[in-house]
Amino acid sequence: MGPDPRYFSVRTAAGNLQPVRCAGPRPDFISGRAPVFPLCATFRHHVLLPGFPASGVIALAASRRLFLILNGKAAQREDVRGAIAAVRERGNHVQVRVTFEDGDSERYAKEGMRLAREGEIDVIVAGGGDGTLNQVVNASLVEDSSPKCSFGLLPLGTANDFAHGAGLPAADPWAALALCAEGDATSIDVGEVENRVFVNLLTGGTGSRITVETDPAMKKLMGGAAYIFTGIGRLHDLQPCRGEFKADGFAWKGEFLAMAIGNGRMAGGGIELCPDAKVDDGMLDLMVVPFLSRETLGETLRTIAQNGLGELANTVVRAKADRFEIQCDDELFVNLDGEPDSGRSFDIRVRPKALRFHLPE
């Protein structure tokens, strides 16, 4: 009689083989050969299946407990439901909380942090766009500045700027959720201004006002391009901002069209505002687009929309620091990962290694 198909051996960190019981037959007994797993993540445990040589060591994920905070607009999507089912079928546990009204993301994030402290979950996953991620992370860090769990993103928004900039599979819910369930987490920074944080970028100026005023129906139809069309359509009343930016060894003052301070790289529907930004370098990247003249405003917006900031390299102001101070003559409209705010003065700092986040290698 052959080996019991319900058992396999896990190679522990000490190098020993430990027998572990499966809920069902081992994959090799089903397929008749060593199983092949999707290469969408780095798996946590190496497994040596009985009957295979040492060179046949494969990767197999241990069960992980996910707490998914899902934007209500995406709850009925078949690909999302399929991704959740597939991750569960691989032995992981997924609790789902669906948002319905303002404040739900924050309330569920606090619940997730409590469960993490009690050892009941391993990962909090934000299922939505950049705004959902911002709400979840802010509420989580208010609840506990040193989270006991890791974080992940199931990108389901319009722009998905953080996901694109970080290389997350924004078009594949199964791959994104599998990364949270079976991939390693790495420590990342967040930006902090007053009592709020941002994971991706803080943007300000005319561009941020455009983001706030872009029609949701247009966003759904056109995606990130909707922001640009809104801006071009409002050229007649767009006004430049005037302010001063300071950091250690850096200062700039003048009129500007847009600014960004990036922990991540992209905003505004896929525009690479801070191409050199890294989420784990302990620094923030500043980008300022000076306001040259009203005659060139339309062309500047079109250039950014079509080619990013590459053609404005000689005009754009850039700096890198762990802290920036901004002082403006008038109210400056800003967005933190798409969440609106405003003010005349801002003290923006990096909070190094604030989160453990599931990102591709």
mmCIF file of C-alpha atoms in Angstrom:
data_model
loop_
_atom_site.group_PDB
_atom_site.id
_atom_site.type_symbol
_atom_site.label_atom_id
_atom_site.label_comp_id
_atom_site.label_asym_id
_atom_site.label_seq_id
_atom_site.Cartn_x
_atom_site.Cartn_y
_atom_site.Cartn_z
ATOM 1 C CA MET A 1 0.000 0.000 0.000
ATOM 2 C CA GLY A 2 1.392 3.424 -0.983
ATOM 3 C CA PRO A 3 1.865 6.513 1.179
ATOM 4 C CA ASP A 4 -1.177 8.179 2.701
ATOM 5 C CA PRO A 5 -2.245 10.864 0.190
ATOM 6 C CA ARG A 6 -3.374 13.130 3.008
ATOM 7 C CA TYR A 7 0.154 13.762 4.302
ATOM 8 C CA PHE A 8 3.178 15.653 3.045
ATOM 9 C CA SER A 9 6.384 16.835 4.683
ATOM 10 C CA VAL A 10 7.197 20.465 5.392
ATOM 11 C CA ARG A 11 10.850 21.445 5.581
ATOM 12 C CA THR A 12 11.093 23.713 8.633
ATOM 13 C CA ALA A 13 13.449 26.655 9.125
ATOM 14 C CA ALA A 14 15.777 24.299 11.030
ATOM 15 C CA GLY A 15 15.949 22.015 8.003
ATOM 16 C CA ASN A 16 13.893 19.169 9.469
ATOM 17 C CA LEU A 17 11.004 17.447 7.712
ATOM 18 C CA GLN A 18 7.735 17.692 9.596
ATOM 19 C CA PRO A 19 4.638 15.683 8.521
ATOM 20 C CA VAL A 20 1.561 17.807 7.912
ATOM 21 C CA ARG A 21 -1.942 16.535 7.185
ATOM 22 C CA CYS A 22 -3.840 17.912 4.177
ATOM 23 C CA ALA A 23 -7.558 18.560 4.188
ATOM 24 C CA GLY A 24 -7.715 16.374 1.068
ATOM 25 C CA PRO A 25 -5.419 14.377 -1.210
ATOM 26 C CA ARG A 26 -2.010 15.854 -1.965
ATOM 27 C CA PRO A 27 -1.791 17.693 -5.303
ATOM 28 C CA ASP A 28 0.642 15.131 -6.759
ATOM 29 C CA PHE A 29 -1.848 12.320 -6.159
ATOM 30 C CA ILE A 30 -4.452 14.250 -8.107
ATOM 31 C CA SER A 31 -2.251 15.204 -11.046
ATOM 32 C CA GLY A 32 0.092 12.208 -11.017
ATOM 33 C CA ARG A 33 3.137 14.471 -10.978
ATOM 34 C CA ALA A 34 4.645 17.339 -9.047
ATOM 35 C CA PRO A 35 2.086 20.176 -9.085
ATOM 36 C CA VAL A 36 2.750 23.493 -10.770
ATOM 37 C CA PHE A 37 1.713 26.622 -8.878
ATOM 38 C CA PRO A 38 1.182 30.102 -10.387
ATOM 39 C CA LEU A 39 4.334 32.214 -10.251
ATOM 40 C CA CYS A 40 2.474 35.283 -9.045
ATOM 41 C CA ALA A 41 4.130 35.440 -5.635
ATOM 42 C CA THR A 42 6.984 34.238 -3.489
ATOM 43 C CA PHE A 43 5.629 31.446 -1.328
ATOM 44 C CA ARG A 44 6.390 31.145 2.357
ATOM 45 C CA HIS A 45 7.099 27.420 2.833
ATOM 46 C CA HIS A 46 9.094 24.898 0.839
ATOM 47 C CA VAL A 47 7.464 21.485 0.673
ATOM 48 C CA LEU A 48 9.135 18.186 -0.225
ATOM 49 C CA LEU A 49 6.522 15.740 -1.460
ATOM 50 C CA PRO A 50 7.132 12.042 -0.641
ATOM 51 C CA GLY A 51 8.296 10.101 -3.674
ATOM 52 C CA PHE A 52 10.073 13.049 -5.299
ATOM 53 C CA PRO A 53 13.840 13.713 -5.173
ATOM 54 C CA ALA A 54 15.310 16.654 -3.305
ATOM 55 C CA SER A 55 15.496 18.552 -6.581
ATOM 56 C CA GLY A 56 11.714 18.303 -6.700
ATOM 57 C CA VAL A 57 11.210 20.735 -3.814
ATOM 58 C CA ILE A 58 8.268 22.954 -4.717
ATOM 59 C CA ALA A 59 6.662 26.001 -3.190
ATOM 60 C CA LEU A 60 3.398 25.720 -1.327
ATOM 61 C CA ALA A 61 1.651 28.407 0.680
ATOM 62 C CA ALA A 62 0.578 27.836 4.243
ATOM 63 C CA SER A 63 -2.934 28.922 5.145
ATOM 64 C CA ARG A 64 -3.265 32.664 5.669
ATOM 65 C CA ARG A 65 -6.162 34.624 7.174
ATOM 66 C CA LEU A 66 -7.273 37.633 5.153
ATOM 67 C CA PHE A 67 -9.610 40.434 6.231
ATOM 68 C CA LEU A 68 -10.904 42.028 3.010
ATOM 69 C CA ILE A 69 -12.507 45.481 3.179
ATOM 70 C CA LEU A 70 -14.333 45.593 -0.150
ATOM 71 C CA ASN A 71 -15.713 48.732 -1.773
ATOM 72 C CA GLY A 72 -19.451 48.204 -2.194
ATOM 73 C CA LYS A 73 -19.309 49.195 -5.878
ATOM 74 C CA ALA A 74 -17.205 46.098 -6.612
ATOM 75 C CA ALA A 75 -19.039 43.578 -4.439
ATOM 76 C CA GLN A 76 -21.056 42.099 -7.318
ATOM 77 C CA ARG A 77 -18.198 41.780 -9.796
ATOM 78 C CA GLU A 78 -17.875 38.165 -10.914
ATOM 79 C CA ASP A 79 -14.084 38.344 -11.240
ATOM 80 C CA VAL A 80 -13.809 39.583 -7.653
ATOM 81 C CA ARG A 81 -16.089 36.854 -6.335
ATOM 82 C CA GLY A 82 -14.146 34.305 -8.356
ATOM 83 C CA ALA A 83 -10.836 35.525 -6.945
ATOM 84 C CA ILE A 84 -12.111 35.228 -3.368
ATOM 85 C CA ALA A 85 -13.405 31.722 -4.045
ATOM 86 C CA ALA A 86 -10.118 30.647 -5.652
ATOM 87 C CA VAL A 87 -8.034 31.931 -2.746
ATOM 88 C CA ARG A 88 -10.306 30.116 -0.300
ATOM 89 C CA GLU A 89 -10.020 26.906 -2.314
ATOM 90 C CA ARG A 90 -6.252 27.061 -1.827
ATOM 91 C CA GLY A 91 -6.748 26.725 1.924
ATOM 92 C CA ASN A 92 -6.786 30.389 2.950
ATOM 93 C CA HIS A 93 -9.440 32.054 5.096
ATOM 94 C CA VAL A 94 -11.058 35.242 3.774
ATOM 95 C CA GLN A 95 -13.428 37.389 5.822
ATOM 96 C CA VAL A 96 -15.211 40.024 3.726
ATOM 97 C CA ARG A 97 -16.629 43.351 4.878
ATOM 98 C CA VAL A 98 -18.501 45.352 2.213
ATOM 99 C CA THR A 99 -18.698 49.138 2.514
ATOM 100 C CA PHE A 100 -22.079 50.802 2.108
ATOM 101 C CA GLU A 101 -21.770 54.342 3.446
ATOM 102 C CA ASP A 102 -19.187 56.914 4.503
ATOM 103 C CA GLY A 103 -17.055 55.760 7.401
ATOM 104 C CA ASP A 104 -17.414 52.039 6.718
ATOM 105 C CA SER A 105 -13.818 51.594 5.512
ATOM 106 C CA GLU A 106 -12.466 53.201 8.668
ATOM 107 C CA ARG A 107 -14.815 51.246 10.933
ATOM 108 C CA TYR A 108 -13.895 47.940 9.332
ATOM 109 C CA ALA A 109 -10.189 48.810 9.468
ATOM 110 C CA LYS A 110 -10.468 49.289 13.224
ATOM 111 C CA GLU A 111 -12.223 45.930 13.484
ATOM 112 C CA GLY A 112 -9.419 44.348 11.485
ATOM 113 C CA MET A 113 -6.766 45.845 13.744
ATOM 114 C CA ARG A 114 -8.560 44.474 16.795
ATOM 115 C CA LEU A 115 -8.669 41.015 15.232
ATOM 116 C CA ALA A 116 -4.973 41.301 14.384
ATOM 117 C CA ARG A 117 -4.113 42.151 17.987
ATOM 118 C CA GLU A 118 -6.107 39.107 19.081
ATOM 119 C CA GLY A 119 -4.197 36.917 16.630
ATOM 120 C CA GLU A 120 -7.280 36.196 14.507
ATOM 121 C CA ILE A 121 -6.110 37.578 11.129
ATOM 122 C CA ASP A 122 -2.822 37.958 9.246
ATOM 123 C CA VAL A 123 -3.538 40.492 6.474
ATOM 124 C CA ILE A 124 -5.881 43.454 6.015
ATOM 125 C CA VAL A 125 -6.676 43.864 2.308
ATOM 126 C CA ALA A 126 -8.156 47.079 0.894
ATOM 127 C CA GLY A 127 -10.433 46.141 -2.006
ATOM 128 C CA GLY A 128 -10.972 49.323 -3.987
ATOM 129 C CA GLY A 129 -9.068 52.271 -5.397
ATOM 130 C CA ASP A 130 -6.420 54.602 -4.017
ATOM 131 C CA GLY A 131 -8.986 56.333 -1.805
ATOM 132 C CA THR A 132 -10.089 53.079 -0.195
ATOM 133 C CA LEU A 133 -6.467 52.167 0.499
ATOM 134 C CA ASN A 134 -5.885 55.580 2.070
ATOM 135 C CA GLN A 135 -8.936 55.279 4.323
ATOM 136 C CA VAL A 136 -7.991 51.788 5.478
ATOM 137 C CA VAL A 137 -4.355 52.646 6.203
ATOM 138 C CA ASN A 138 -5.208 55.905 7.996
ATOM 139 C CA ALA A 139 -7.742 54.265 10.284
ATOM 140 C CA SER A 140 -5.411 51.339 10.936
ATOM 141 C CA LEU A 141 -2.449 53.501 11.952
ATOM 142 C CA VAL A 142 -4.655 55.647 14.186
ATOM 143 C CA GLU A 143 -5.796 52.461 15.899
ATOM 144 C CA ASP A 144 -2.281 51.016 16.235
ATOM 145 C CA SER A 145 0.941 52.742 15.145
ATOM 146 C CA SER A 146 2.719 49.360 15.028
ATOM 147 C CA PRO A 147 0.253 47.029 13.289
ATOM 148 C CA LYS A 148 0.364 43.337 14.164
ATOM 149 C CA CYS A 149 -0.728 42.378 10.643
ATOM 150 C CA SER A 150 0.441 43.075 7.111
ATOM 151 C CA PHE A 151 -1.509 44.950 4.428
ATOM 152 C CA GLY A 152 -2.416 44.355 0.811
ATOM 153 C CA LEU A 153 -4.383 45.882 -2.039
ATOM 154 C CA LEU A 154 -6.989 44.397 -4.363
ATOM 155 C CA PRO A 155 -7.008 47.194 -6.997
ATOM 156 C CA LEU A 156 -10.591 47.937 -8.056
ATOM 157 C CA GLY A 157 -10.569 51.705 -8.574
ATOM 158 C CA THR A 158 -10.641 53.944 -11.638
ATOM 159 C CA ALA A 159 -7.012 55.025 -11.756
ATOM 160 C CA ASN A 160 -5.326 52.491 -9.431
ATOM 161 C CA ASP A 161 -2.258 54.729 -9.380
ATOM 162 C CA PHE A 162 -0.521 53.094 -6.422
ATOM 163 C CA ALA A 163 -1.082 49.635 -7.894
ATOM 164 C CA HIS A 164 0.347 50.590 -11.281
ATOM 165 C CA GLY A 165 3.313 52.382 -9.767
ATOM 166 C CA ALA A 166 4.113 49.456 -7.465
ATOM 167 C CA GLY A 167 3.730 46.830 -10.186
ATOM 168 C CA LEU A 168 0.648 45.190 -8.675
ATOM 169 C CA PRO A 169 -1.574 43.190 -11.077
ATOM 170 C CA ALA A 170 -4.273 45.851 -11.366
ATOM 171 C CA ALA A 171 -6.191 44.006 -14.096
ATOM 172 C CA ASP A 172 -6.189 40.585 -12.411
ATOM 173 C CA PRO A 173 -8.095 40.353 -9.095
ATOM 174 C CA TRP A 174 -7.076 36.716 -8.602
ATOM 175 C CA ALA A 175 -3.353 37.475 -8.930
ATOM 176 C CA ALA A 176 -3.625 40.526 -6.657
ATOM 177 C CA LEU A 177 -5.482 38.625 -3.946
ATOM 178 C CA ALA A 178 -3.165 35.610 -4.272
ATOM 179 C CA LEU A 179 -0.222 37.934 -3.640
ATOM 180 C CA CYS A 180 -1.820 38.910 -0.329
ATOM 181 C CA ALA A 181 -2.595 35.293 0.532
ATOM 182 C CA GLU A 182 0.682 33.682 -0.506
ATOM 183 C CA GLY A 183 3.307 36.378 -1.056
ATOM 184 C CA ASP A 184 5.840 37.853 1.318
ATOM 185 C CA ALA A 185 5.309 41.275 2.898
ATOM 186 C CA THR A 186 7.946 43.995 2.830
ATOM 187 C CA SER A 187 8.271 47.086 5.035
ATOM 188 C CA ILE A 188 7.231 50.322 3.321
ATOM 189 C CA ASP A 189 7.122 53.992 4.283
ATOM 190 C CA VAL A 190 4.140 56.322 4.356
ATOM 191 C CA GLY A 191 3.981 60.088 4.091
ATOM 192 C CA GLU A 192 2.484 62.037 6.979
ATOM 193 C CA VAL A 193 0.911 65.496 7.109
ATOM 194 C CA GLU A 194 -0.689 66.732 10.314
ATOM 195 C CA ASN A 195 -2.600 63.687 11.596
ATOM 196 C CA ARG A 196 -3.127 62.008 8.220
ATOM 197 C CA VAL A 197 -0.956 59.705 6.140
ATOM 198 C CA PHE A 198 -0.689 58.866 2.450
ATOM 199 C CA VAL A 199 0.661 55.689 0.918
ATOM 200 C CA ASN A 200 1.107 56.961 -2.633
ATOM 201 C CA LEU A 201 1.232 60.728 -3.229
ATOM 202 C CA LEU A 202 0.115 64.068 -1.925
ATOM 203 C CA THR A 203 -0.752 66.270 -4.900
ATOM 204 C CA GLY A 204 -1.729 69.915 -4.879
ATOM 205 C CA GLY A 205 -2.587 72.884 -7.041
ATOM 206 C CA THR A 206 -4.816 73.158 -10.058
ATOM 207 C CA GLY A 207 -4.489 69.441 -10.773
ATOM 208 C CA SER A 208 -5.865 68.447 -7.383
ATOM 209 C CA ARG A 209 -8.907 70.652 -7.833
ATOM 210 C CA ILE A 210 -9.483 68.934 -11.173
ATOM 211 C CA THR A 211 -9.363 65.536 -9.440
ATOM 212 C CA VAL A 212 -12.016 66.576 -6.918
ATOM 213 C CA GLU A 213 -14.317 68.060 -9.572
ATOM 214 C CA THR A 214 -14.055 65.286 -12.185
ATOM 215 C CA ASP A 215 -17.479 63.755 -12.889
ATOM 216 C CA PRO A 216 -17.689 60.195 -11.447
ATOM 217 C CA ALA A 217 -19.611 59.044 -14.541
ATOM 218 C CA MET A 218 -16.810 60.337 -16.770
ATOM 219 C CA LYS A 219 -14.242 58.571 -14.590
ATOM 220 C CA LYS A 220 -16.110 55.283 -14.978
ATOM 221 C CA LEU A 221 -16.363 55.709 -18.762
ATOM 222 C CA MET A 222 -12.891 57.069 -19.542
ATOM 223 C CA GLY A 223 -10.737 55.969 -16.638
ATOM 224 C CA GLY A 224 -7.737 58.142 -15.769
ATOM 225 C CA ALA A 225 -8.065 60.218 -18.972
ATOM 226 C CA ALA A 226 -11.175 61.827 -17.476
ATOM 227 C CA TYR A 227 -9.008 63.969 -15.183
ATOM 228 C CA ILE A 228 -7.178 65.510 -18.140
ATOM 229 C CA PHE A 229 -10.336 66.243 -20.145
ATOM 230 C CA THR A 230 -11.840 67.947 -17.105
ATOM 231 C CA GLY A 231 -8.754 70.145 -16.788
ATOM 232 C CA ILE A 232 -8.672 71.127 -20.463
ATOM 233 C CA GLY A 233 -12.375 71.958 -20.304
ATOM 234 C CA ARG A 234 -11.802 74.386 -17.432
ATOM 235 C CA LEU A 235 -8.825 76.347 -18.758
ATOM 236 C CA HIS A 236 -10.758 79.615 -18.618
ATOM 237 C CA ASP A 237 -10.966 79.676 -14.794
ATOM 238 C CA LEU A 238 -7.887 77.743 -13.674
ATOM 239 C CA GLN A 239 -5.689 79.964 -11.519
ATOM 240 C CA PRO A 240 -2.031 79.412 -10.607
ATOM 241 C CA CYS A 241 -1.004 78.831 -7.020
ATOM 242 C CA ARG A 242 1.797 80.690 -5.301
ATOM 243 C CA GLY A 243 3.879 79.173 -2.552
ATOM 244 C CA GLU A 244 7.241 78.396 -1.016
ATOM 245 C CA PHE A 245 8.757 74.918 -0.617
ATOM 246 C CA LYS A 246 11.537 74.193 1.863
ATOM 247 C CA ALA A 247 13.595 71.169 2.866
ATOM 248 C CA ASP A 248 17.058 70.554 4.252
ATOM 249 C CA GLY A 249 19.351 72.196 1.678
ATOM 250 C CA PHE A 250 16.502 73.122 -0.687
ATOM 251 C CA ALA A 251 14.156 76.083 -1.244
ATOM 252 C CA TRP A 252 11.919 77.208 -4.119
ATOM 253 C CA LYS A 253 9.337 79.983 -4.324
ATOM 254 C CA GLY A 254 6.975 81.013 -7.108
ATOM 255 C CA GLU A 255 3.759 80.391 -9.004
ATOM 256 C CA PHE A 256 2.973 76.800 -9.883
ATOM 257 C CA LEU A 257 0.412 74.787 -11.781
ATOM 258 C CA ALA A 258 0.778 71.555 -9.828
ATOM 259 C CA MET A 259 2.930 69.930 -7.165
ATOM 260 C CA ALA A 260 3.350 66.447 -5.782
ATOM 261 C CA ILE A 261 5.165 64.864 -2.878
ATOM 262 C CA GLY A 262 5.550 61.203 -3.599
ATOM 263 C CA ASN A 263 6.086 58.098 -1.585
ATOM 264 C CA GLY A 264 4.857 56.327 -4.736
ATOM 265 C CA ARG A 265 5.311 57.330 -8.364
ATOM 266 C CA MET A 266 1.981 57.849 -10.153
ATOM 267 C CA ALA A 267 -1.152 59.973 -9.785
ATOM 268 C CA GLY A 268 -3.915 61.544 -11.864
ATOM 269 C CA GLY A 269 -4.724 58.422 -13.854
ATOM 270 C CA GLY A 270 -1.293 56.951 -14.533
ATOM 271 C CA ILE A 271 0.874 60.066 -14.876
ATOM 272 C CA GLU A 272 4.351 59.425 -13.487
ATOM 273 C CA LEU A 273 4.828 62.511 -11.333
ATOM 274 C CA CYS A 274 7.665 61.212 -9.145
ATOM 275 C CA PRO A 275 9.497 58.626 -11.282
ATOM 276 C CA ASP A 276 12.370 58.154 -8.833
ATOM 277 C CA ALA A 277 10.210 57.684 -5.730
ATOM 278 C CA LYS A 278 10.547 54.432 -3.804
ATOM 279 C CA VAL A 279 8.210 53.271 -1.068
ATOM 280 C CA ASP A 280 11.024 51.851 1.051
ATOM 281 C CA ASP A 281 13.888 54.387 0.877
ATOM 282 C CA GLY A 282 12.934 56.535 3.877
ATOM 283 C CA MET A 283 12.548 59.610 1.641
ATOM 284 C CA LEU A 284 9.862 61.629 -0.141
ATOM 285 C CA ASP A 285 10.150 63.063 -3.661
ATOM 286 C CA LEU A 286 8.994 66.600 -4.506
ATOM 287 C CA MET A 287 7.824 67.656 -7.970
ATOM 288 C CA VAL A 288 6.657 71.180 -8.886
ATOM 289 C CA VAL A 289 5.376 72.291 -12.311
ATOM 290 C CA PRO A 290 5.937 76.079 -12.435
ATOM 291 C CA PHE A 291 3.208 78.241 -13.956
ATOM 292 C CA LEU A 292 4.754 79.929 -16.990
ATOM 293 C CA SER A 293 1.855 81.731 -18.681
ATOM 294 C CA ARG A 294 -1.857 81.327 -19.378
ATOM 295 C CA GLU A 295 -1.057 81.052 -23.086
ATOM 296 C CA THR A 296 0.953 77.871 -22.478
ATOM 297 C CA LEU A 297 -1.398 76.355 -19.876
ATOM 298 C CA GLY A 298 -3.455 74.273 -22.303
ATOM 299 C CA GLU A 299 -0.385 72.951 -24.071
ATOM 300 C CA THR A 300 1.221 72.072 -20.737
ATOM 301 C CA LEU A 301 -1.816 70.017 -19.695
ATOM 302 C CA ARG A 302 -1.908 68.225 -23.048
ATOM 303 C CA THR A 303 1.811 67.459 -22.869
ATOM 304 C CA ILE A 304 1.465 65.969 -19.399
ATOM 305 C CA ALA A 305 -1.570 63.941 -20.514
ATOM 306 C CA GLN A 306 0.119 62.525 -23.616
ATOM 307 C CA ASN A 307 3.763 62.177 -22.593
ATOM 308 C CA GLY A 308 3.967 62.634 -18.834
ATOM 309 C CA LEU A 309 6.515 65.096 -17.501
ATOM 310 C CA GLY A 310 9.393 63.945 -19.705
ATOM 311 C CA GLU A 311 9.128 66.852 -22.143
ATOM 312 C CA LEU A 312 9.018 69.320 -19.233
ATOM 313 C CA ALA A 313 12.249 68.046 -17.686
ATOM 314 C CA ASN A 314 13.965 71.423 -18.010
ATOM 315 C CA THR A 315 11.034 73.189 -16.349
ATOM 316 C CA VAL A 316 9.953 70.855 -13.559
ATOM 317 C CA VAL A 317 11.472 71.427 -10.103
ATOM 318 C CA ARG A 318 12.496 68.281 -8.184
ATOM 319 C CA ALA A 319 13.952 67.484 -4.774
ATOM 320 C CA LYS A 320 14.263 64.532 -2.394
ATOM 321 C CA ALA A 321 14.105 64.782 1.411
ATOM 322 C CA ASP A 322 12.554 63.192 4.473
ATOM 323 C CA ARG A 323 10.586 66.360 5.263
ATOM 324 C CA PHE A 324 9.090 69.248 3.250
ATOM 325 C CA GLU A 325 7.440 72.456 4.451
ATOM 326 C CA ILE A 326 4.975 74.303 2.207
ATOM 327 C CA GLN A 327 3.654 77.827 2.745
ATOM 328 C CA CYS A 328 1.094 79.246 0.277
ATOM 329 C CA ASP A 329 -0.379 82.706 -0.156
ATOM 330 C CA ASP A 330 -3.902 81.325 -0.573
ATOM 331 C CA GLU A 331 -5.759 78.107 0.178
ATOM 332 C CA LEU A 332 -4.070 75.162 -1.540
ATOM 333 C CA PHE A 333 -6.275 72.255 -2.563
ATOM 334 C CA VAL A 334 -4.500 68.937 -2.076
ATOM 335 C CA ASN A 335 -5.250 65.238 -2.411
ATOM 336 C CA LEU A 336 -3.802 62.486 -0.246
ATOM 337 C CA ASP A 337 -4.143 59.364 -2.399
ATOM 338 C CA GLY A 338 -7.221 60.972 -3.929
ATOM 339 C CA GLU A 339 -8.752 62.071 -0.604
ATOM 340 C CA PRO A 340 -9.272 65.881 -0.654
ATOM 341 C CA ASP A 341 -7.973 68.416 1.848
ATOM 342 C CA SER A 342 -6.856 72.046 1.827
ATOM 343 C CA GLY A 343 -4.784 74.561 3.757
ATOM 344 C CA ARG A 344 -2.177 77.292 3.497
ATOM 345 C CA SER A 345 0.692 75.575 5.281
ATOM 346 C CA PHE A 346 1.778 71.949 5.370
ATOM 347 C CA ASP A 347 4.507 70.079 7.233
ATOM 348 C CA ILE A 348 5.007 66.797 5.388
ATOM 349 C CA ARG A 349 7.277 64.051 6.712
ATOM 350 C CA VAL A 350 8.082 60.458 5.939
ATOM 351 C CA ARG A 351 7.219 57.750 8.453
ATOM 352 C CA PRO A 352 9.781 55.045 7.635
ATOM 353 C CA LYS A 353 8.809 51.364 7.593
ATOM 354 C CA ALA A 354 5.319 52.124 8.887
ATOM 355 C CA LEU A 355 3.635 49.109 7.263
ATOM 356 C CA ARG A 356 4.374 45.618 6.045
ATOM 357 C CA PHE A 357 2.825 45.464 2.587
ATOM 358 C CA HIS A 358 2.424 42.668 0.037
ATOM 359 C CA LEU A 359 4.183 43.806 -3.155
ATOM 360 C CA PRO A 360 5.647 41.911 -6.119
ATOM 361 C CA GLU A 361 9.394 41.295 -6.052
#
